[in-house]
mmCIF file of C-alpha atoms in Angstrom:
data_model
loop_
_atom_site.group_PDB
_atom_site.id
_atom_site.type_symbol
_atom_site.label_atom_id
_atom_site.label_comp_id
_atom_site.label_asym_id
_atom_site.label_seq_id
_atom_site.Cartn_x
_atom_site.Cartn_y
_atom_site.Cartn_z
ATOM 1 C CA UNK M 1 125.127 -110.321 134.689
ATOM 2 C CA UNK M 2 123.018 -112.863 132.720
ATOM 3 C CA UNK M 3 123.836 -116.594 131.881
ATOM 4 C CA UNK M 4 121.973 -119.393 130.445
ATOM 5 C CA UNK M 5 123.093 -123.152 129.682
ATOM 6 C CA UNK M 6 123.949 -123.705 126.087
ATOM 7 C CA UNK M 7 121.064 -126.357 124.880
ATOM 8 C CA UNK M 8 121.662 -129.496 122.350
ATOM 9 C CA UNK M 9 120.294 -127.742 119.631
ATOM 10 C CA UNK M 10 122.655 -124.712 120.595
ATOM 11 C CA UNK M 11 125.687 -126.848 120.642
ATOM 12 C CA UNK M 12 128.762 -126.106 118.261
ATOM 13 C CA UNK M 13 127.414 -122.601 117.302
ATOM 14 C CA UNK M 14 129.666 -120.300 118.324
ATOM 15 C CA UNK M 15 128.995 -117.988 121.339
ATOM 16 C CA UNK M 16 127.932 -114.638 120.007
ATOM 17 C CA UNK M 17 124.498 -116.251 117.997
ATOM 18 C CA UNK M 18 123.824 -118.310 121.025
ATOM 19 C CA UNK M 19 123.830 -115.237 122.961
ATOM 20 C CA UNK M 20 121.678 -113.637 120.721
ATOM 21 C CA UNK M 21 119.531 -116.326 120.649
ATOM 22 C CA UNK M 22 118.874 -116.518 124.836
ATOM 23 C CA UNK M 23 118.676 -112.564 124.969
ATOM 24 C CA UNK M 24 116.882 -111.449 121.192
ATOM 25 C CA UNK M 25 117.317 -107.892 122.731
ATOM 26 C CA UNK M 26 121.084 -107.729 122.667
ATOM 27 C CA UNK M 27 123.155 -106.081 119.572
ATOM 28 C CA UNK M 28 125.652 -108.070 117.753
ATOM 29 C CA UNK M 29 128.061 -105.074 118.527
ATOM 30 C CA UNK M 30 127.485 -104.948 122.451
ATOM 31 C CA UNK M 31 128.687 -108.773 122.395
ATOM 32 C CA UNK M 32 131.294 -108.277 120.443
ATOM 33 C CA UNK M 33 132.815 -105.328 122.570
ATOM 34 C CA UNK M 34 132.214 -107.852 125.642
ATOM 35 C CA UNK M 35 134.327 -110.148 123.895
ATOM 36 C CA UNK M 36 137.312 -107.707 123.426
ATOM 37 C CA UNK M 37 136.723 -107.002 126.997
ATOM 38 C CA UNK M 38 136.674 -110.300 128.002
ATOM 39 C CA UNK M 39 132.930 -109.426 129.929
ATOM 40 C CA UNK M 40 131.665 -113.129 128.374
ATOM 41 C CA UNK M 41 132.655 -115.928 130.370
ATOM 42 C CA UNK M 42 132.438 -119.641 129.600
ATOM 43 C CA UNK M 43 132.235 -122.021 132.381
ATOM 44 C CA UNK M 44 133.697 -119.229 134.180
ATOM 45 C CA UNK M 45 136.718 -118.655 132.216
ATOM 46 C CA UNK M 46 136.955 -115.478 129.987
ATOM 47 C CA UNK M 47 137.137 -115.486 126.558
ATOM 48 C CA UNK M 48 138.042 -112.870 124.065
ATOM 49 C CA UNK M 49 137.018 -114.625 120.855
ATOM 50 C CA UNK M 50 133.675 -115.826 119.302
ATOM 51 C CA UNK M 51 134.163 -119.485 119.486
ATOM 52 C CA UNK M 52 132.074 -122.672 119.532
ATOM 53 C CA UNK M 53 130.350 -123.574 122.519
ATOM 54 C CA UNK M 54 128.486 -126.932 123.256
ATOM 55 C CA UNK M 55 125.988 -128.251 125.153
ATOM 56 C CA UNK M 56 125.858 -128.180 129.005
ATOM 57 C CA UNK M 57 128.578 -125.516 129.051
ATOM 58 C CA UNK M 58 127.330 -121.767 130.889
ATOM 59 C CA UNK M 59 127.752 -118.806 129.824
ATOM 60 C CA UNK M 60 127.705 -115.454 131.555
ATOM 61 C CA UNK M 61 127.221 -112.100 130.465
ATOM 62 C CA UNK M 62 128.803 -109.308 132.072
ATOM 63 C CA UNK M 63 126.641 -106.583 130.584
ATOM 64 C CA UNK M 64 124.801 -103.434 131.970
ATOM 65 C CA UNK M 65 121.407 -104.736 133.300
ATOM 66 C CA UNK M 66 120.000 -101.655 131.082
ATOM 67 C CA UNK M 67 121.151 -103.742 127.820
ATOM 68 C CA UNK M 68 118.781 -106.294 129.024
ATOM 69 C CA UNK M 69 115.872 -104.583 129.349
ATOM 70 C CA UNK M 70 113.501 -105.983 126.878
ATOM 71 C CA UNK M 71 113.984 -109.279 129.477
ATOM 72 C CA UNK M 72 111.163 -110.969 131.020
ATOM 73 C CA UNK M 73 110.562 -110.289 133.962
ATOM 74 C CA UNK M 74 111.924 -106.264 134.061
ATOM 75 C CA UNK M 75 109.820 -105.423 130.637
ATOM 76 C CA UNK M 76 108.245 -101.957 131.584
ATOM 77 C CA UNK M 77 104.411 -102.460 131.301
ATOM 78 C CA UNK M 78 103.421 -98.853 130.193
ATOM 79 C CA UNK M 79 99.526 -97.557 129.880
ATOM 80 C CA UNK M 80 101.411 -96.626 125.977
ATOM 81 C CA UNK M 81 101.885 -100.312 124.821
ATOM 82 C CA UNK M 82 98.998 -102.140 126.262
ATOM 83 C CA UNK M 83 96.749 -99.878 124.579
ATOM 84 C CA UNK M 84 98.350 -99.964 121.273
ATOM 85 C CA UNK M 85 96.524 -102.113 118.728
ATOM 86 C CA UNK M 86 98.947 -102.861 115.890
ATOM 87 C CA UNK M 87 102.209 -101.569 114.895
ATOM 88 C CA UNK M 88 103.529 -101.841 111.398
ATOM 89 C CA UNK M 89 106.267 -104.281 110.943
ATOM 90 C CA UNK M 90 106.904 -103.446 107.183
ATOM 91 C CA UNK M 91 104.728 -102.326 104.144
ATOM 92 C CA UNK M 92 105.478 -103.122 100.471
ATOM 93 C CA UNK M 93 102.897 -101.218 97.274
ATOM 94 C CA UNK M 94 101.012 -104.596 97.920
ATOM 95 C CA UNK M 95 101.181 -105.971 101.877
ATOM 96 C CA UNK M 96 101.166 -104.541 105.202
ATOM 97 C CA UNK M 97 102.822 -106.721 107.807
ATOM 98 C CA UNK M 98 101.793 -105.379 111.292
ATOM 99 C CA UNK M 99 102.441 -106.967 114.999
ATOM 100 C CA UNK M 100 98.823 -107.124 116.677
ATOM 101 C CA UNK M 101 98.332 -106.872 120.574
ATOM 102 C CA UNK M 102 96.967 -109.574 122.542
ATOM 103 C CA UNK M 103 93.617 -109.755 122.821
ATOM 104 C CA UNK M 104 92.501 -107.940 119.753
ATOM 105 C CA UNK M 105 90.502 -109.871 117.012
ATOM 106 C CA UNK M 106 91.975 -109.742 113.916
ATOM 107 C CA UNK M 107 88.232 -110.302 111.992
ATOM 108 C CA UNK M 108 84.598 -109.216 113.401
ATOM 109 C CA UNK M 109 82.610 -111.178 114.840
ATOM 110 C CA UNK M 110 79.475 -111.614 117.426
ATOM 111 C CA UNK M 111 81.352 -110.885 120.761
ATOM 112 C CA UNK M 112 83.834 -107.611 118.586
ATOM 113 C CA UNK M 113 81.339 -105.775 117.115
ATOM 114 C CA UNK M 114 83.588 -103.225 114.917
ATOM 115 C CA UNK M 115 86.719 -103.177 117.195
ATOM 116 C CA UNK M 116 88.667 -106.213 115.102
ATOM 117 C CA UNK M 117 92.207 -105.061 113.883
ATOM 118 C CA UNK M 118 90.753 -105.718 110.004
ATOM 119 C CA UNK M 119 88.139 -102.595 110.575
ATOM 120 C CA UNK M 120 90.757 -100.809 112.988
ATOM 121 C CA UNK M 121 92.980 -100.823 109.782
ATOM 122 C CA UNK M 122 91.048 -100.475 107.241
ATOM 123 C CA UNK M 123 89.739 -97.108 109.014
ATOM 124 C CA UNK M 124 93.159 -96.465 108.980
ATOM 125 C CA UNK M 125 94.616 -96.730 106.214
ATOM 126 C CA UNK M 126 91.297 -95.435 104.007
ATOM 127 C CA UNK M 127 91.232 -98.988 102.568
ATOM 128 C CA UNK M 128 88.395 -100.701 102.108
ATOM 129 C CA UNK M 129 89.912 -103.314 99.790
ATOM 130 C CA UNK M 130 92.321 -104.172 102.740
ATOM 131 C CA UNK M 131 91.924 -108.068 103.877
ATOM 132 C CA UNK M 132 93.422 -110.381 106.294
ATOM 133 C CA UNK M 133 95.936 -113.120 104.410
ATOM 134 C CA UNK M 134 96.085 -115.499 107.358
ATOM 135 C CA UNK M 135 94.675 -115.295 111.324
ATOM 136 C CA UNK M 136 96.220 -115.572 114.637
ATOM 137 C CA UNK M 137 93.978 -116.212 117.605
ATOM 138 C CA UNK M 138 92.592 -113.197 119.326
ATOM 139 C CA UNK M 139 94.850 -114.123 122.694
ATOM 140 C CA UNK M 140 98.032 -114.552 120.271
ATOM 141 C CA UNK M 141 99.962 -111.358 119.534
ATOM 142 C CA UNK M 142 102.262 -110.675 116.936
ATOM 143 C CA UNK M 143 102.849 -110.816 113.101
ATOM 144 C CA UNK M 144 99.939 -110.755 110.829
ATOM 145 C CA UNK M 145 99.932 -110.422 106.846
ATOM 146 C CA UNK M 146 97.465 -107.993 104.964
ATOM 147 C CA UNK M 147 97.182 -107.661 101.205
ATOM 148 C CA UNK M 148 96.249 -104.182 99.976
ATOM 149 C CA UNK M 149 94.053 -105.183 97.106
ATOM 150 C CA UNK M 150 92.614 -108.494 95.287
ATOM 151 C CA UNK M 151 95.257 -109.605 93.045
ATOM 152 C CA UNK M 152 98.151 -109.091 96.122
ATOM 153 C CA UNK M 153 95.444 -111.048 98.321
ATOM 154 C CA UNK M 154 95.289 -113.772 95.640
ATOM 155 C CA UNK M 155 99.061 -114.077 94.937
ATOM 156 C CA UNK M 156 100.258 -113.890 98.987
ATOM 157 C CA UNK M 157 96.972 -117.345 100.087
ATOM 158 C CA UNK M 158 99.034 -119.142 97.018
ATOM 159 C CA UNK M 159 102.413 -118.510 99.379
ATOM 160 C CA UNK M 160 101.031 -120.389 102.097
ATOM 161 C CA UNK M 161 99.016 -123.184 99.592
ATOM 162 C CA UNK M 162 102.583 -123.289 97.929
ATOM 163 C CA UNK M 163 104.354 -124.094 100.902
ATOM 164 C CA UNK M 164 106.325 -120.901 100.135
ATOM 165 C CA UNK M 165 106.399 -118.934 103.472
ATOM 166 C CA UNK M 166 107.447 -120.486 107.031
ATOM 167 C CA UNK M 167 105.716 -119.347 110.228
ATOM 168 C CA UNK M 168 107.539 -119.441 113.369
ATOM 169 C CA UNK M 169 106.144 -118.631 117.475
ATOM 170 C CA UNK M 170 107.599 -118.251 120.403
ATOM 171 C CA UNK M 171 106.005 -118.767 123.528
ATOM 172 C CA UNK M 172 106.613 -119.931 127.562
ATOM 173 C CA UNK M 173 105.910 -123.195 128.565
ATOM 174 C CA UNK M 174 105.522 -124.963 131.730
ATOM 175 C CA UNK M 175 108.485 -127.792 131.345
ATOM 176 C CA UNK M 176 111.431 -128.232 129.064
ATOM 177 C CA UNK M 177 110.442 -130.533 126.160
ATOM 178 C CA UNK M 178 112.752 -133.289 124.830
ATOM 179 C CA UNK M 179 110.881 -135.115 122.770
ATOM 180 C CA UNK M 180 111.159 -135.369 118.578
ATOM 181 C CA UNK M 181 113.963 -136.178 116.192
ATOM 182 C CA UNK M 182 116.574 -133.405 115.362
ATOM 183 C CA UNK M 183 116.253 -131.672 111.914
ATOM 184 C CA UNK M 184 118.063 -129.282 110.380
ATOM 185 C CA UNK M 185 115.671 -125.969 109.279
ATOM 186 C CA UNK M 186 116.203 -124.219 106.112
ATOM 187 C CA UNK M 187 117.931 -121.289 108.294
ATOM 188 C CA UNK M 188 120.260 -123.531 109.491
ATOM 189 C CA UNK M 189 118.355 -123.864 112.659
ATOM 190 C CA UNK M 190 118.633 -127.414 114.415
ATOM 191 C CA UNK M 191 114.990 -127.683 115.662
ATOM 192 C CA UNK M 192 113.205 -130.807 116.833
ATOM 193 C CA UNK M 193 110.413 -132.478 114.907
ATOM 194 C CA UNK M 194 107.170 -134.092 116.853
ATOM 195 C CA UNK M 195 104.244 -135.419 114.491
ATOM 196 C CA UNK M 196 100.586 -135.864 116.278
ATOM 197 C CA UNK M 197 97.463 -136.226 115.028
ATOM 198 C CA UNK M 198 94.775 -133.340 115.413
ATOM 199 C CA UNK M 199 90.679 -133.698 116.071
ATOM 200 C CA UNK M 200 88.214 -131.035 115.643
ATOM 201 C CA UNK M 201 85.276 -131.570 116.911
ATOM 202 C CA UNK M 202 81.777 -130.055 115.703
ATOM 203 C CA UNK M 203 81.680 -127.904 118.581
ATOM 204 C CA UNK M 204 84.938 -126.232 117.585
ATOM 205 C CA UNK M 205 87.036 -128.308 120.040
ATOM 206 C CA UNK M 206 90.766 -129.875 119.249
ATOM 207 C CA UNK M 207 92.161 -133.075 120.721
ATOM 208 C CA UNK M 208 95.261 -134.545 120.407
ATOM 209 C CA UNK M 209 96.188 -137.942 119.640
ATOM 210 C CA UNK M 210 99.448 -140.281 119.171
ATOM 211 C CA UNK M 211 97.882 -142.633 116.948
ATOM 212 C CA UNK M 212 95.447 -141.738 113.797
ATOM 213 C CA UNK M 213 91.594 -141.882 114.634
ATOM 214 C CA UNK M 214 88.659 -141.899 112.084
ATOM 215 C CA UNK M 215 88.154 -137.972 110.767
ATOM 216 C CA UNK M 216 91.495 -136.964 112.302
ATOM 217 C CA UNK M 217 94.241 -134.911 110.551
ATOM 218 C CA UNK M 218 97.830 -135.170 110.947
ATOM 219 C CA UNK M 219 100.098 -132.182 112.328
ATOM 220 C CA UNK M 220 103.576 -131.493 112.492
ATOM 221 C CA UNK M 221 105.843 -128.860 114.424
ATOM 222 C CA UNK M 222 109.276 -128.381 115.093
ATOM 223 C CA UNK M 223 110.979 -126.410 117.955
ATOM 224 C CA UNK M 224 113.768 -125.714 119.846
ATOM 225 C CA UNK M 225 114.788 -124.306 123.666
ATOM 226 C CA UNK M 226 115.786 -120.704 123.559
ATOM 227 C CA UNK M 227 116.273 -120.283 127.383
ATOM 228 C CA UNK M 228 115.218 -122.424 130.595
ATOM 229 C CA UNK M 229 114.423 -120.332 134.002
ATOM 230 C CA UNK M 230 115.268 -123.272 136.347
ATOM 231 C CA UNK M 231 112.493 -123.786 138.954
ATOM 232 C CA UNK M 232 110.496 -120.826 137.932
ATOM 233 C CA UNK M 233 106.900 -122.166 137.722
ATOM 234 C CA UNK M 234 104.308 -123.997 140.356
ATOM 235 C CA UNK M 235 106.390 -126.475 142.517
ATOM 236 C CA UNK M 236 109.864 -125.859 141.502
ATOM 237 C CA UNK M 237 108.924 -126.920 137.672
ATOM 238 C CA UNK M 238 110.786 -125.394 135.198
ATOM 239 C CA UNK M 239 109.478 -122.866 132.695
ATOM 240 C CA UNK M 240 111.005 -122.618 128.854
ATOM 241 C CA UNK M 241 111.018 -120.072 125.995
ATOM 242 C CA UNK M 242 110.600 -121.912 122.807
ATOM 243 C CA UNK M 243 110.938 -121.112 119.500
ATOM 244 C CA UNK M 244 108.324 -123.112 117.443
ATOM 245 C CA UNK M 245 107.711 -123.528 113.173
ATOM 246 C CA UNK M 246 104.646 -125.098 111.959
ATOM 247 C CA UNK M 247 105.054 -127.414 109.078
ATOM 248 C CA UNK M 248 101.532 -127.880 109.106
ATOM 249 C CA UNK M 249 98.863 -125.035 110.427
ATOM 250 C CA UNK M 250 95.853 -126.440 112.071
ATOM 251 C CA UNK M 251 93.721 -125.044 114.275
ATOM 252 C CA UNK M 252 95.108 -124.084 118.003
ATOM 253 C CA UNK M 253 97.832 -126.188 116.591
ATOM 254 C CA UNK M 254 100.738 -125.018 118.893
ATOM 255 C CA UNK M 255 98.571 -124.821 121.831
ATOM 256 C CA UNK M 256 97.041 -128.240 121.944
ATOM 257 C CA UNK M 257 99.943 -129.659 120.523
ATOM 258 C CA UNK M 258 102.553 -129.028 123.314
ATOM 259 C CA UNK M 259 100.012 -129.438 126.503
ATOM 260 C CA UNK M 260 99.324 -132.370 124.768
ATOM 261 C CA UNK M 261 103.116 -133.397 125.151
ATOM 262 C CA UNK M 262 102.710 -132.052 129.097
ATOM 263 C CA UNK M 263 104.360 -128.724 128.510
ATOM 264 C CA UNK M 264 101.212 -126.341 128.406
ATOM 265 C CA UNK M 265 101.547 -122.393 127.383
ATOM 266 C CA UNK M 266 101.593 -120.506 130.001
ATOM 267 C CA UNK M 267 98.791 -118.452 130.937
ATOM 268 C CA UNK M 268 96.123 -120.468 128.371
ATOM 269 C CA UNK M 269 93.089 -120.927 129.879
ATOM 270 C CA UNK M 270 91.658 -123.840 127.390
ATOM 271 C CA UNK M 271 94.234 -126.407 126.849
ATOM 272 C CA UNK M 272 96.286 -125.553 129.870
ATOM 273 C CA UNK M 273 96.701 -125.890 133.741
ATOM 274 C CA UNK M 274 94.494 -122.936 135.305
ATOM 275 C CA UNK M 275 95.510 -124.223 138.491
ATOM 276 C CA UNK M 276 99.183 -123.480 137.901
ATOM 277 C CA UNK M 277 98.040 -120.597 135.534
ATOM 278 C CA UNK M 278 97.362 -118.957 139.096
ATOM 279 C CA UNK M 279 100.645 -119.283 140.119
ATOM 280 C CA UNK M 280 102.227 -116.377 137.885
ATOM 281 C CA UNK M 281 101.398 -112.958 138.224
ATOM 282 C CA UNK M 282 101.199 -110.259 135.179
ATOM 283 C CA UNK M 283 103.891 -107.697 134.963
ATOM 284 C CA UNK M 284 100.989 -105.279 136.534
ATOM 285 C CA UNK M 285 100.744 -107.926 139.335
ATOM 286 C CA UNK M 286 97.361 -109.119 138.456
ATOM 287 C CA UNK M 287 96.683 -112.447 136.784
ATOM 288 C CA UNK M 288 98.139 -113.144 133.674
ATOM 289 C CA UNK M 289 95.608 -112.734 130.838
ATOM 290 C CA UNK M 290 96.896 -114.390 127.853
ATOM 291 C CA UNK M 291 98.624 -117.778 126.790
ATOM 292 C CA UNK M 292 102.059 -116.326 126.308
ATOM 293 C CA UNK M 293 102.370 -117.026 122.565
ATOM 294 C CA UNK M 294 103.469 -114.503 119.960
ATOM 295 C CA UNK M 295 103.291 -115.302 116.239
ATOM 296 C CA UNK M 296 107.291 -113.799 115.689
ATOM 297 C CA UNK M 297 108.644 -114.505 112.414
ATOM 298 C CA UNK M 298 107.429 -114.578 108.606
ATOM 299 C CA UNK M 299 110.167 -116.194 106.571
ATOM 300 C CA UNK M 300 109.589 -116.147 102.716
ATOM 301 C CA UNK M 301 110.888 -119.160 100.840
ATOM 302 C CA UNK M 302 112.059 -118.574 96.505
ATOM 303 C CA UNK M 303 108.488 -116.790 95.381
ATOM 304 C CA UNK M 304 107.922 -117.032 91.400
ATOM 305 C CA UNK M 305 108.554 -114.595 89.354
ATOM 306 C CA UNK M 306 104.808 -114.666 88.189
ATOM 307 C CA UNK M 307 103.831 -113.634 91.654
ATOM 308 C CA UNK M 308 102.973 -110.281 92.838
ATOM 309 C CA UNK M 309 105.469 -110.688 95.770
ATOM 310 C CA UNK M 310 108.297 -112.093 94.103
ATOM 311 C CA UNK M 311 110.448 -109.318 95.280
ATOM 312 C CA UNK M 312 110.215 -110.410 98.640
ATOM 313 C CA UNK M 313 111.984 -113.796 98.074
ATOM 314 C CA UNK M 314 114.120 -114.987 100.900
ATOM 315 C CA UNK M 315 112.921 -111.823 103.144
ATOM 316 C CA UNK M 316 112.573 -112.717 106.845
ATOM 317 C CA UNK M 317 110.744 -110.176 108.889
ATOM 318 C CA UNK M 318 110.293 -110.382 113.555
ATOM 319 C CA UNK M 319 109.415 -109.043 115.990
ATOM 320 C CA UNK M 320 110.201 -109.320 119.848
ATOM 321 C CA UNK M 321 107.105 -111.174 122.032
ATOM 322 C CA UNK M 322 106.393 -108.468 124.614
ATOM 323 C CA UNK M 323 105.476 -111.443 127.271
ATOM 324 C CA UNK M 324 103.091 -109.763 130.395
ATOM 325 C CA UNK M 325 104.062 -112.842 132.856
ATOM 326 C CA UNK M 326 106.683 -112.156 135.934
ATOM 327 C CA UNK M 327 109.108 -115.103 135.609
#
């Protein structure tokens, strides 16, 4: 059995997406054969029907623990996926969309030599023309966008100039953040909206700060609490699964950003806590080797029909984070 506490943003959505929602690795199908078994329970009544649910209410789910594998803290940690550089999410005549490992560059440079994921692809795929259409940090795992030739690499950078395609993360974080106004996303999604403003210093560095200082630029994220494991972190402080979207996209945004607001990323060395990074262990029962952030959802807005990619309009693609922390 699994519960969780249905959240603010969660509340009046009915019970089956919420579900989803706290456990991404359940079917649609399993919950709704719970639910004509009366296996989902709120506030420890049964209930056969997929009704609304609001916040502060609990709900358990009387499932097989093997349903729930893809959890936290029972993830099997196999030799097969840590070694696995990319896998490919979707491919179209002109993109590849592939889910990168953490710890894997996605571009060459001094400290990679020829082991980035552009030169790991473009070895395999016999493409030579193949180029990166955004980044993700080397630590971050998860969705990246490649464009198979000039004219698709031209046509997918004016998505993101356009304002055309919506990137979303997930990650763990050390607290359960309250702050921001409610919005309502184009999904649907009730996320909330916090607005900071972002330095870069020459040295590469980012600060954040509340009020505007010579040179700085402004950022803006929204997010929302997927699942809370009560008193799970250093000193009985909670740790949260978030779901985050960047409106804007600035450097280390999401990072800085939220340990800025107190809730740091777990397991990032720079702009977190590597005192309480200590605390958790790796699923291998080392120490936990990368901030716990996974780049997990693409989501393409009304493209133009002038644009190479137009028949991708209103295509969402995801992936699962495959977190390595013991929670």
């Amino acid at each position: 059995m699994k519960k969780f506490i249905v959240t603010k943003e969660q509340s009046g959505k009915h019970v089956v997406r919420n579900t989803i929602d706290a456990f991404p690795m359940l079917k649609t199908s399993d919950l709704n054969k719970a639910l004509k078994h009366r296996d989902i329970r709120v506030d420890g009544k049964r209930v056969s029907t997929d009704i609304a649910v609001y916040e502060g209410q609990e709900i358990q789910v009387w499932l097989p623990d093997s349903l729930f594998e893809e959890e936290i803290n029972i993830r099997k940690n196999t030799n097969e996926d840590s070694s696995v550089d990319y896998k490919i999410v979707a491919e179209t005549d002109n993109l590849l969309l592939v889910n990168k490992r953490q710890g894997l560059a996605v571009h060459s440079g001094a400290s990679t030599g020829d082991t980035s994921l552009i030169d790991i692809l473009r070895r395999d795929t016999h493409n030579k023309e193949l180029d990166l259409v955004h980044r993700i940090d080397m630590n971050t795992g998860g969705i990246l966008m490649l464009a198979k030739n000039k004219r698709a690499l031209d046509d997918a950078i004016k998505l993101f100039k356009q304002n055309l395609l919506i990137k979303r993360y997930r990650c763990l974080v050390l607290g359960v953040p309250t702050e921001g106004e409610n919005i309502i996303c184009e999904d649907d999604t009730i996320m909330r909206e916090v607005s900071h403003y972002l330095e870069k210093t020459s040295s590469g560095n980012v600060f954040i700060h509340d009020e505007a200082k010579p040179g700085d630029l402004p950022i803006t994220s929204r997010y929302h609490v997927l699942r809370v494991f009560e008193g799970k972190g250093p000193d009985g402080i909670d740790v949260a699964e978030l779901e985050v979207e960047l409106v804007t996209g600035r450097t280390h945004q999401i990072r800085a950003q939220f340990a800025h607001m107190g809730y740091p990323i777990i397991g990032d060395g720079n702009y977190g806590r590597n005192k309480q990074n200590t605390f958790f262990r790796s699923l291998s029962g080392g120490k936990v080797n990368y901030q716990q952030l996974f780049a997990t959802s693409l989501i393409l807005r009304k493209i133009p029909a002038d644009n190479i990619h137009s028949n991708l309009s209103g295509r969402r693609f995801e992936i699962i984070p495959r977190y390595d922390v013991k929670i």
